[in-house]
PDB file of C-alpha atoms in Angstrom:
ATOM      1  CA  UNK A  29     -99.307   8.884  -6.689  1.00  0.00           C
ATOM      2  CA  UNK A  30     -97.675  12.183  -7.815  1.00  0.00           C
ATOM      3  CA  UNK A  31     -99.905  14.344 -10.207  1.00  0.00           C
ATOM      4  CA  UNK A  32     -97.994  16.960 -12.273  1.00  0.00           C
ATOM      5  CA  UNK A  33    -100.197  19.711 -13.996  1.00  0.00           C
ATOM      6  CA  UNK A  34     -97.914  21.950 -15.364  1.00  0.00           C
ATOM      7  CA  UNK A  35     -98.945  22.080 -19.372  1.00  0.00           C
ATOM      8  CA  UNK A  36     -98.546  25.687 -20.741  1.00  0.00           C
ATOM      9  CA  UNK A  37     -99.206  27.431 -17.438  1.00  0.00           C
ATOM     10  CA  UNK A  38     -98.040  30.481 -16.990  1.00  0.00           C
ATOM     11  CA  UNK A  39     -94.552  29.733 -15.380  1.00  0.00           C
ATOM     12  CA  UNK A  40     -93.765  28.346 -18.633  1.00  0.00           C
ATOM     13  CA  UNK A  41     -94.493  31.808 -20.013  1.00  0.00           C
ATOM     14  CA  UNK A  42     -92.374  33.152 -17.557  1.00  0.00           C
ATOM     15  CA  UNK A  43     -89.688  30.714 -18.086  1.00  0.00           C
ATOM     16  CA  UNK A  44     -90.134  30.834 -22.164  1.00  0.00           C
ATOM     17  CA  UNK A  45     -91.411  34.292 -23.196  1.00  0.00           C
ATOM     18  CA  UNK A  46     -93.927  32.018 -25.252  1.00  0.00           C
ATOM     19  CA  UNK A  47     -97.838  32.774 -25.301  1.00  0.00           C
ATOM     20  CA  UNK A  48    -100.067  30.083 -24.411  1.00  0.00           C
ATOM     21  CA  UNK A  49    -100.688  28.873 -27.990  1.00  0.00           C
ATOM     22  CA  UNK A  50     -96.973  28.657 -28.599  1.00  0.00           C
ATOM     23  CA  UNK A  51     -96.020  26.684 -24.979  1.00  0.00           C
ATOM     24  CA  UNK A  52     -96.127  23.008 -26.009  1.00  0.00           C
ATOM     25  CA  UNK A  53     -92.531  22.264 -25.924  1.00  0.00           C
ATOM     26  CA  UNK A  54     -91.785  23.747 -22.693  1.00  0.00           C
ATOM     27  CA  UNK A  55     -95.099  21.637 -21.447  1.00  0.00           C
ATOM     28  CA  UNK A  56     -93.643  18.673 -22.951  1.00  0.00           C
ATOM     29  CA  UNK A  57     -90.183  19.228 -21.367  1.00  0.00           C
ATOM     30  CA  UNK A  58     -91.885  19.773 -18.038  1.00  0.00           C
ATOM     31  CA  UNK A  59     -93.884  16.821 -18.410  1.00  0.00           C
ATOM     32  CA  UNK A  60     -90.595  14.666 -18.837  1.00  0.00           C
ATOM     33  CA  UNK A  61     -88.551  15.829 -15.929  1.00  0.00           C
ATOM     34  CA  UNK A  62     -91.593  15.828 -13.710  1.00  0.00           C
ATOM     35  CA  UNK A  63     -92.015  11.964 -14.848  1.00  0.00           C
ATOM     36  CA  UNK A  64     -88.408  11.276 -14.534  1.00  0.00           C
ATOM     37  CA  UNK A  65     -88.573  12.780 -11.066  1.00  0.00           C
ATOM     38  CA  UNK A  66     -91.479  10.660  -9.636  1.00  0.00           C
ATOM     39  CA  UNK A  67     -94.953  11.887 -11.129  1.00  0.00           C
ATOM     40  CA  UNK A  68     -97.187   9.179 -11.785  1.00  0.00           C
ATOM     41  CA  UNK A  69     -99.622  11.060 -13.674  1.00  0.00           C
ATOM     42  CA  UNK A  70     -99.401  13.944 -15.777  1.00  0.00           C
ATOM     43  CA  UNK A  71    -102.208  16.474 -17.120  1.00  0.00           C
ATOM     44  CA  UNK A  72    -101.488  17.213 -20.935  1.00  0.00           C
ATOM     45  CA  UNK A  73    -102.926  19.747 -23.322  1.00  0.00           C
ATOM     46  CA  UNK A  74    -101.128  18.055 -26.030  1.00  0.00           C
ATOM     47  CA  UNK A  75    -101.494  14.272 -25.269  1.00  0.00           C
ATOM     48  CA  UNK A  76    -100.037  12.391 -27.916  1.00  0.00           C
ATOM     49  CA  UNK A  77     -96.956  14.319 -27.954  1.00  0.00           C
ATOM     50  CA  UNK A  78     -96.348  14.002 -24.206  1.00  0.00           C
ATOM     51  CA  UNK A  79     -96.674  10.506 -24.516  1.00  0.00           C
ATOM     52  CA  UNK A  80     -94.360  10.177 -27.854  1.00  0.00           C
ATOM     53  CA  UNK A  81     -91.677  12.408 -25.655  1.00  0.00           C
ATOM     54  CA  UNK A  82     -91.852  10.144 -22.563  1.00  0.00           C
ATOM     55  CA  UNK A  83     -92.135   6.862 -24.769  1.00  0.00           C
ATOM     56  CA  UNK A  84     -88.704   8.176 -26.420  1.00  0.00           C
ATOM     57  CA  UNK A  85     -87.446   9.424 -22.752  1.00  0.00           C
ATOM     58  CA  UNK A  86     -88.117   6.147 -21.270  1.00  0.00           C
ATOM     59  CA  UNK A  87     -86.411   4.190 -24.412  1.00  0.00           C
ATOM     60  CA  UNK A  88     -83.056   6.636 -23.271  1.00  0.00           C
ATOM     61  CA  UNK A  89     -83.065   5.400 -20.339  1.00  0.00           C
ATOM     62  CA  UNK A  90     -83.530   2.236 -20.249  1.00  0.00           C
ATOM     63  CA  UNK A  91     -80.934   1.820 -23.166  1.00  0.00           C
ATOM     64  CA  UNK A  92     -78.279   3.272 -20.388  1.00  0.00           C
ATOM     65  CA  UNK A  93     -79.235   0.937 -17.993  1.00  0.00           C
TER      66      UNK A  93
END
């Protein structure tokens, strides 16, 4: 399995211009590609809104399928 442990690292800075306290949305975002990509398990900072965002990401998709 795939393990994806990108929440509020500092590429997101990079990528965001956001300090660490204000990265959560980019570390959500990141967390949803990476799981639409392949990962099988994700490190979170912010748990229950990674799994609200991939609950809703999954519902997307399936919906299209």
């Amino acid at each position: 399995p795939l393990l994806v442990g990108i929440s509020r690292k500092t590429t997101l800075g990079d990528l965001t211009g956001r300090e660490v306290s204000d990265r959560m949305p980019a570390s959500v975002a990141a967390a949803v590609i990476a799981v639409t990509n392949g990962a099988a398990i994700v490190r979170a900072h912010d748990v229950r809104e990674t799994v609200d965002a991939l609950r809703v990401a999954q519902a997307v998709i399936e919906a299209g399928e």
